[in-house]
Amino acid sequence: MRQHHNTLYVTSQGTWLGKADEAVEVRFKDKTKTKVPMHHLASIVAFGQVSISPYLMAACAEQGIAINYLNEQGRFLARVIGPCHGNVMLRRDQYRWADDPAACARLAQGFLLGKILNTRDLAKRRARMGDDPARKERLLGLAEALERHCDLVQAETELEVIRGHEGRAAKLWFDHYPDLLAGDPFFQWGGRSTRPPRDGVNAILSFIYMLVAHDCDSALQSVGLDPQVGFLHVAKPGRPALALDLMEEFRPLWGDRIALRLINRRMLKKGDFEVQGSGAVLLNEAGRKKVIQAYQQEKRKETRHGFLGEQTTVGLLPHLQARLLARVIRGDVSAYPPLLGVIGC
């Protein structure tokens, strides 16, 4: 079993990272805040104005620790990585699959069945919470509708039609979002909005989805796949299409679940956000730290992978799914098995 290595997220503006023996030294305002052994790390994610010494960059490249630079809101800027050690034969097979519409449709089915079934299960769980019978009826109706969309996806062979079914399922889910929220006046839902998010709920969702995409990208690279060449999402310059494919089944498992927990348990408040002149609503530094802390706590939980039957940590699930995807592309597994089952509540 692969060891679960951590991601070091650095959000405080003006932080400096350097190499101290075999550890990453984190300094802020000329004081050492912590040292993290490099063998514990899989990647470093730096938000905004974070300085990293060239000695640390070189050591990370040598040890396979990716360094990702994002702006303060989480938009990707650049990455520093070492030499690619992926299997060239696996990537050649991946590119052949990506050029085969029927193969793309089969893989897209797996990704989207995982997403829709996990969304259905989350709707059922939320229906059991609270004592409003009308709300419960609406959420159970949503779960039944999502089940029907799963049947449609499973029966279809054309990629564009499969995408259409998923789009309608996603619209159903987001149309029911008010029934998932506890009623905090600040967290009012006006529909899904991105680039920029227009309310606090969308700000949280977009930020967590970014974290999930990063983990899926890293998982794909670790098994030798090219994150830029996907099967469900269209390849575009600079777009990690395969990472977006893989993260679909993790959106309800990690993104929506963690966001709803943070909101409904009042772990985030109005002061954790900033409203810009353009109308964009974004997490501020304090808010980002709270979300990252919740995300890291989730990844440390123990769980069992249903298809593999392995006991593992939640944080390793993207790697296990990437490994299964590689086995499908090699021909060792006949069909991609989506990750199913809501972890926790």
Tab-separated table of C-alpha atoms in Angstrom:
chain	number	residue	atom	x	y	z
A	1	MET	CA	0.000	0.000	0.000
A	2	ARG	CA	1.231	3.436	-0.948
A	3	GLN	CA	2.028	5.703	2.011
A	4	HIS	CA	-0.210	8.739	2.374
A	5	HIS	CA	2.009	11.787	1.989
A	6	ASN	CA	0.738	15.267	2.799
A	7	THR	CA	0.310	18.509	0.930
A	8	LEU	CA	1.773	21.624	2.541
A	9	TYR	CA	-0.619	24.539	1.932
A	10	VAL	CA	0.869	28.003	2.515
A	11	THR	CA	-1.702	30.822	2.664
A	12	SER	CA	-0.094	33.572	4.799
A	13	GLN	CA	1.123	36.388	2.576
A	14	GLY	CA	4.839	37.128	2.934
A	15	THR	CA	5.782	33.601	4.032
A	16	TRP	CA	9.248	32.301	3.049
A	17	LEU	CA	10.035	28.622	2.484
A	18	GLY	CA	13.565	27.267	2.556
A	19	LYS	CA	15.477	24.018	2.952
A	20	ALA	CA	16.809	23.144	6.418
A	21	ASP	CA	18.651	19.825	6.260
A	22	GLU	CA	15.991	17.396	4.962
A	23	ALA	CA	13.033	19.549	5.967
A	24	VAL	CA	11.016	22.456	4.600
A	25	GLU	CA	11.463	25.457	6.884
A	26	VAL	CA	8.472	27.812	7.021
A	27	ARG	CA	9.355	31.363	8.087
A	28	PHE	CA	6.973	34.273	8.615
A	29	LYS	CA	8.054	37.746	9.712
A	30	ASP	CA	11.623	36.471	10.207
A	31	LYS	CA	10.527	33.739	12.619
A	32	THR	CA	10.560	30.002	11.977
A	33	LYS	CA	6.981	28.767	12.341
A	34	THR	CA	7.520	25.086	11.597
A	35	LYS	CA	9.709	22.536	9.847
A	36	VAL	CA	8.167	19.731	7.796
A	37	PRO	CA	10.278	16.668	6.888
A	38	MET	CA	10.451	16.429	3.115
A	39	HIS	CA	9.784	12.685	3.120
A	40	HIS	CA	6.319	13.465	4.543
A	41	LEU	CA	5.366	15.633	1.559
A	42	ALA	CA	3.908	14.890	-1.857
A	43	SER	CA	3.444	18.531	-2.878
A	44	ILE	CA	3.531	22.176	-1.802
A	45	VAL	CA	0.766	24.641	-2.709
A	46	ALA	CA	1.647	28.324	-2.318
A	47	PHE	CA	-1.141	30.932	-2.404
A	48	GLY	CA	-0.214	34.470	-3.430
A	49	GLN	CA	2.956	36.172	-2.214
A	50	VAL	CA	4.976	33.220	-0.950
A	51	SER	CA	8.737	33.039	-1.572
A	52	ILE	CA	10.533	29.719	-2.085
A	53	SER	CA	14.312	29.407	-2.113
A	54	PRO	CA	16.002	27.904	-5.204
A	55	TYR	CA	17.696	25.319	-2.962
A	56	LEU	CA	14.299	24.071	-1.803
A	57	MET	CA	12.996	24.060	-5.381
A	58	ALA	CA	15.925	21.906	-6.488
A	59	ALA	CA	15.477	19.487	-3.583
A	60	CYS	CA	11.738	19.185	-4.258
A	61	ALA	CA	12.347	18.516	-7.954
A	62	GLU	CA	14.883	15.824	-7.083
A	63	GLN	CA	12.529	14.125	-4.604
A	64	GLY	CA	9.406	14.342	-6.757
A	65	ILE	CA	7.651	16.985	-4.637
A	66	ALA	CA	5.610	19.239	-6.925
A	67	ILE	CA	5.442	22.967	-6.095
A	68	ASN	CA	2.253	24.700	-7.237
A	69	TYR	CA	1.863	28.473	-7.359
A	70	LEU	CA	-1.700	29.819	-7.140
A	71	ASN	CA	-3.029	33.328	-6.748
A	72	GLU	CA	-4.686	34.220	-3.435
A	73	GLN	CA	-8.082	32.965	-4.635
A	74	GLY	CA	-6.713	29.613	-5.828
A	75	ARG	CA	-6.307	30.225	-9.566
A	76	PHE	CA	-3.414	28.165	-10.949
A	77	LEU	CA	-0.345	30.163	-12.012
A	78	ALA	CA	2.625	27.813	-12.401
A	79	ARG	CA	4.167	24.512	-11.303
A	80	VAL	CA	7.710	23.409	-10.568
A	81	ILE	CA	8.230	19.663	-11.035
A	82	GLY	CA	11.169	17.348	-11.594
A	83	PRO	CA	11.730	14.992	-14.543
A	84	CYS	CA	8.742	12.914	-15.624
A	85	HIS	CA	9.115	9.279	-14.597
A	86	GLY	CA	5.849	8.067	-16.099
A	87	ASN	CA	5.530	4.953	-18.233
A	88	VAL	CA	5.714	6.116	-21.857
A	89	MET	CA	3.811	3.035	-23.050
A	90	LEU	CA	0.946	3.847	-20.678
A	91	ARG	CA	0.764	7.389	-22.022
A	92	ARG	CA	0.779	6.142	-25.614
A	93	ASP	CA	-2.172	3.906	-24.744
A	94	GLN	CA	-3.879	6.850	-23.027
A	95	TYR	CA	-3.573	9.001	-26.164
A	96	ARG	CA	-4.996	6.186	-28.311
A	97	TRP	CA	-7.976	5.876	-25.964
A	98	ALA	CA	-8.510	9.643	-26.071
A	99	ASP	CA	-8.765	9.464	-29.887
A	100	ASP	CA	-11.419	6.712	-29.715
A	101	PRO	CA	-14.941	8.164	-29.161
A	102	ALA	CA	-16.348	4.827	-27.970
A	103	ALA	CA	-13.555	4.405	-25.410
A	104	CYS	CA	-14.073	7.984	-24.200
A	105	ALA	CA	-17.792	7.318	-23.767
A	106	ARG	CA	-17.153	4.176	-21.701
A	107	LEU	CA	-14.783	5.985	-19.346
A	108	ALA	CA	-17.073	9.023	-19.141
A	109	GLN	CA	-19.870	6.689	-18.025
A	110	GLY	CA	-17.752	5.498	-15.105
A	111	PHE	CA	-16.755	8.984	-13.979
A	112	LEU	CA	-20.304	10.322	-14.183
A	113	LEU	CA	-22.037	7.312	-12.655
A	114	GLY	CA	-19.772	7.805	-9.656
A	115	LYS	CA	-20.637	11.487	-9.469
A	116	ILE	CA	-24.406	11.070	-9.834
A	117	LEU	CA	-24.685	8.065	-7.509
A	118	ASN	CA	-22.629	9.808	-4.829
A	119	THR	CA	-24.804	12.903	-5.244
A	120	ARG	CA	-27.917	10.732	-4.879
A	121	ASP	CA	-26.551	9.194	-1.674
A	122	LEU	CA	-25.752	12.636	-0.276
A	123	ALA	CA	-29.319	13.786	-1.025
A	124	LYS	CA	-30.680	10.744	0.845
A	125	ARG	CA	-28.468	11.432	3.848
A	126	ARG	CA	-29.500	15.069	3.985
A	127	ALA	CA	-33.164	14.037	3.749
A	128	ARG	CA	-32.760	12.137	7.031
A	129	MET	CA	-31.489	15.264	8.801
A	130	GLY	CA	-33.966	17.731	10.269
A	131	ASP	CA	-37.688	17.441	10.922
A	132	ASP	CA	-39.238	19.272	7.940
A	133	PRO	CA	-41.389	16.692	6.085
A	134	ALA	CA	-41.729	18.871	2.963
A	135	ARG	CA	-37.961	19.287	2.716
A	136	LYS	CA	-37.484	15.543	3.228
A	137	GLU	CA	-39.957	14.774	0.449
A	138	ARG	CA	-38.195	17.154	-1.955
A	139	LEU	CA	-34.768	15.632	-1.276
A	140	LEU	CA	-36.031	12.067	-1.616
A	141	GLY	CA	-37.652	13.090	-4.897
A	142	LEU	CA	-34.297	14.519	-5.968
A	143	ALA	CA	-32.601	11.214	-5.118
A	144	GLU	CA	-35.120	9.312	-7.252
A	145	ALA	CA	-34.603	11.702	-10.177
A	146	LEU	CA	-30.825	11.305	-9.924
A	147	GLU	CA	-31.285	7.527	-9.952
A	148	ARG	CA	-33.153	7.837	-13.254
A	149	HIS	CA	-30.322	9.924	-14.709
A	150	CYS	CA	-27.884	7.172	-13.704
A	151	ASP	CA	-29.951	4.692	-15.706
A	152	LEU	CA	-29.881	7.023	-18.715
A	153	VAL	CA	-26.101	7.496	-18.499
A	154	GLN	CA	-25.550	3.755	-18.170
A	155	ALA	CA	-27.722	2.967	-21.204
A	156	GLU	CA	-26.116	5.547	-23.518
A	157	THR	CA	-23.107	5.055	-25.824
A	158	GLU	CA	-22.754	8.540	-27.349
A	159	LEU	CA	-20.424	10.852	-25.421
A	160	GLU	CA	-22.357	14.055	-26.127
A	161	VAL	CA	-25.619	12.491	-24.957
A	162	ILE	CA	-23.906	11.235	-21.792
A	163	ARG	CA	-22.650	14.764	-21.122
A	164	GLY	CA	-26.181	16.075	-21.591
A	165	HIS	CA	-27.624	13.687	-19.013
A	166	GLU	CA	-24.920	14.715	-16.527
A	167	GLY	CA	-25.633	18.391	-17.129
A	168	ARG	CA	-29.314	17.907	-16.354
A	169	ALA	CA	-28.475	15.896	-13.232
A	170	ALA	CA	-26.138	18.665	-12.049
A	171	LYS	CA	-28.847	21.287	-12.623
A	172	LEU	CA	-31.296	19.235	-10.550
A	173	TRP	CA	-28.769	19.022	-7.713
A	174	PHE	CA	-28.011	22.720	-7.625
A	175	ASP	CA	-31.698	23.637	-7.963
A	176	HIS	CA	-32.249	21.816	-4.639
A	177	TYR	CA	-29.332	23.465	-2.832
A	178	PRO	CA	-31.555	25.665	-0.603
A	179	ASP	CA	-32.905	22.444	0.953
A	180	LEU	CA	-29.349	21.457	1.914
A	181	LEU	CA	-28.523	24.682	3.780
A	182	ALA	CA	-29.329	25.366	7.436
A	183	GLY	CA	-30.738	28.850	6.864
A	184	ASP	CA	-27.860	31.198	7.809
A	185	PRO	CA	-28.825	34.574	6.254
A	186	PHE	CA	-25.328	35.080	4.818
A	187	PHE	CA	-25.304	31.769	2.963
A	188	GLN	CA	-28.137	32.411	0.535
A	189	TRP	CA	-28.125	30.369	-2.656
A	190	GLY	CA	-28.702	32.122	-5.959
A	191	GLY	CA	-27.641	29.297	-8.258
A	192	ARG	CA	-24.208	28.018	-9.231
A	193	SER	CA	-21.816	30.816	-10.181
A	194	THR	CA	-18.112	30.580	-11.024
A	195	ARG	CA	-15.350	32.893	-12.248
A	196	PRO	CA	-16.234	34.719	-10.143
A	197	PRO	CA	-18.436	33.162	-7.433
A	198	ARG	CA	-21.243	35.545	-6.473
A	199	ASP	CA	-22.006	34.338	-2.938
A	200	GLY	CA	-20.398	32.615	0.018
A	201	VAL	CA	-21.634	29.115	-0.839
A	202	ASN	CA	-20.185	29.296	-4.343
A	203	ALA	CA	-16.931	30.719	-2.987
A	204	ILE	CA	-16.516	27.677	-0.721
A	205	LEU	CA	-17.469	25.191	-3.434
A	206	SER	CA	-15.087	26.685	-5.984
A	207	PHE	CA	-12.208	26.722	-3.511
A	208	ILE	CA	-12.715	23.094	-2.421
A	209	TYR	CA	-13.136	21.934	-6.015
A	210	MET	CA	-9.771	23.555	-6.738
A	211	LEU	CA	-8.177	21.548	-3.904
A	212	VAL	CA	-9.746	18.336	-5.223
A	213	ALA	CA	-8.521	19.055	-8.765
A	214	HIS	CA	-4.984	19.532	-7.436
A	215	ASP	CA	-5.075	16.178	-5.634
A	216	CYS	CA	-6.460	14.395	-8.702
A	217	ASP	CA	-3.789	15.973	-10.909
A	218	SER	CA	-1.050	14.796	-8.530
A	219	ALA	CA	-2.558	11.291	-8.344
A	220	LEU	CA	-2.619	10.929	-12.129
A	221	GLN	CA	0.983	12.036	-12.446
A	222	SER	CA	2.024	9.589	-9.725
A	223	VAL	CA	0.762	6.608	-11.769
A	224	GLY	CA	2.222	7.881	-15.052
A	225	LEU	CA	-0.879	9.313	-16.753
A	226	ASP	CA	-0.986	12.685	-18.515
A	227	PRO	CA	-3.402	14.982	-16.608
A	228	GLN	CA	-3.861	17.177	-19.695
A	229	VAL	CA	-5.481	14.517	-21.900
A	230	GLY	CA	-8.953	13.509	-20.764
A	231	PHE	CA	-11.888	11.455	-21.985
A	232	LEU	CA	-14.937	13.320	-20.661
A	233	HIS	CA	-13.600	16.883	-20.684
A	234	VAL	CA	-12.315	18.345	-23.944
A	235	ALA	CA	-8.562	18.930	-24.068
A	236	LYS	CA	-7.597	22.618	-24.156
A	237	PRO	CA	-4.177	24.267	-23.727
A	238	GLY	CA	-3.341	24.496	-20.017
A	239	ARG	CA	-6.465	22.592	-18.956
A	240	PRO	CA	-5.945	19.436	-16.845
A	241	ALA	CA	-8.769	17.597	-18.611
A	242	LEU	CA	-8.078	14.166	-17.102
A	243	ALA	CA	-7.822	15.641	-13.587
A	244	LEU	CA	-11.256	17.203	-14.172
A	245	ASP	CA	-12.536	13.802	-15.326
A	246	LEU	CA	-11.237	12.022	-12.240
A	247	MET	CA	-12.520	14.635	-9.812
A	248	GLU	CA	-16.159	14.274	-10.937
A	249	GLU	CA	-16.906	11.433	-8.502
A	250	PHE	CA	-15.111	13.376	-5.719
A	251	ARG	CA	-17.230	16.534	-6.123
A	252	PRO	CA	-20.103	15.296	-3.922
A	253	LEU	CA	-17.850	13.156	-1.705
A	254	TRP	CA	-15.458	15.975	-0.811
A	255	GLY	CA	-16.599	19.261	-2.316
A	256	ASP	CA	-20.290	19.417	-1.428
A	257	ARG	CA	-20.046	17.429	1.811
A	258	ILE	CA	-17.254	19.548	3.275
A	259	ALA	CA	-18.881	22.795	2.125
A	260	LEU	CA	-22.239	21.853	3.671
A	261	ARG	CA	-20.584	20.805	6.916
A	262	LEU	CA	-18.664	24.089	7.190
A	263	ILE	CA	-21.817	26.115	6.528
A	264	ASN	CA	-24.403	24.166	8.507
A	265	ARG	CA	-22.180	23.773	11.566
A	266	ARG	CA	-21.385	27.502	11.377
A	267	MET	CA	-17.657	26.889	11.110
A	268	LEU	CA	-17.489	29.729	8.572
A	269	LYS	CA	-19.028	33.165	9.008
A	270	LYS	CA	-19.444	36.390	7.084
A	271	GLY	CA	-16.076	37.674	8.333
A	272	ASP	CA	-14.291	34.849	6.482
A	273	PHE	CA	-15.177	36.372	3.104
A	274	GLU	CA	-14.451	39.507	1.127
A	275	VAL	CA	-16.790	41.124	-1.391
A	276	GLN	CA	-15.020	42.795	-4.286
A	277	GLY	CA	-16.201	45.775	-6.287
A	278	SER	CA	-17.069	43.509	-9.215
A	279	GLY	CA	-19.544	41.627	-7.017
A	280	ALA	CA	-17.277	38.608	-6.611
A	281	VAL	CA	-17.411	36.929	-3.192
A	282	LEU	CA	-14.150	35.244	-2.177
A	283	LEU	CA	-12.729	33.558	0.893
A	284	ASN	CA	-10.207	35.738	2.699
A	285	GLU	CA	-7.012	34.376	4.242
A	286	ALA	CA	-8.743	33.320	7.474
A	287	GLY	CA	-11.528	31.616	5.525
A	288	ARG	CA	-9.106	29.757	3.262
A	289	LYS	CA	-7.235	28.444	6.303
A	290	LYS	CA	-10.464	27.084	7.816
A	291	VAL	CA	-11.436	25.337	4.595
A	292	ILE	CA	-7.968	23.835	4.132
A	293	GLN	CA	-7.962	22.613	7.738
A	294	ALA	CA	-11.325	20.863	7.228
A	295	TYR	CA	-10.115	19.406	3.939
A	296	GLN	CA	-6.922	18.036	5.494
A	297	GLN	CA	-8.862	16.538	8.404
A	298	GLU	CA	-11.120	14.744	5.933
A	299	LYS	CA	-8.132	13.291	4.091
A	300	ARG	CA	-6.717	11.787	7.284
A	301	LYS	CA	-9.839	9.699	7.987
A	302	GLU	CA	-9.720	5.922	7.601
A	303	THR	CA	-11.983	4.198	5.081
A	304	ARG	CA	-12.238	1.078	2.926
A	305	HIS	CA	-12.080	1.090	-0.844
A	306	GLY	CA	-15.141	-0.837	-2.013
A	307	PHE	CA	-13.745	-2.260	-5.262
A	308	LEU	CA	-10.213	-3.040	-4.082
A	309	GLY	CA	-11.230	-4.073	-0.563
A	310	GLU	CA	-8.242	-2.180	0.854
A	311	GLN	CA	-8.217	-0.290	4.141
A	312	THR	CA	-6.818	3.148	3.385
A	313	THR	CA	-7.030	6.844	4.192
A	314	VAL	CA	-9.455	9.158	2.436
A	315	GLY	CA	-6.524	11.182	1.091
A	316	LEU	CA	-5.270	8.180	-0.887
A	317	LEU	CA	-8.545	7.613	-2.733
A	318	PRO	CA	-7.613	9.764	-5.771
A	319	HIS	CA	-4.392	7.743	-6.118
A	320	LEU	CA	-6.285	4.444	-5.943
A	321	GLN	CA	-8.780	5.630	-8.579
A	322	ALA	CA	-5.930	6.842	-10.795
A	323	ARG	CA	-4.273	3.445	-10.412
A	324	LEU	CA	-7.510	1.711	-11.459
A	325	LEU	CA	-7.834	4.036	-14.450
A	326	ALA	CA	-4.297	3.133	-15.537
A	327	ARG	CA	-5.186	-0.572	-15.265
A	328	VAL	CA	-8.235	-0.041	-17.485
A	329	ILE	CA	-6.142	1.753	-20.107
A	330	ARG	CA	-3.552	-1.044	-20.031
A	331	GLY	CA	-6.309	-3.623	-20.465
A	332	ASP	CA	-5.908	-5.243	-17.039
A	333	VAL	CA	-9.446	-4.249	-15.922
A	334	SER	CA	-12.429	-4.382	-18.276
A	335	ALA	CA	-14.296	-1.272	-17.058
A	336	TYR	CA	-13.526	1.700	-14.820
A	337	PRO	CA	-15.042	1.135	-11.338
A	338	PRO	CA	-16.202	4.484	-9.903
A	339	LEU	CA	-15.620	5.318	-6.263
A	340	LEU	CA	-18.957	4.920	-4.498
A	341	GLY	CA	-20.163	5.539	-0.968
A	342	VAL	CA	-20.495	8.721	1.073
A	343	ILE	CA	-17.722	8.878	3.664
A	344	GLY	CA	-18.984	10.207	6.984
A	345	CYS	CA	-21.762	12.788	7.048
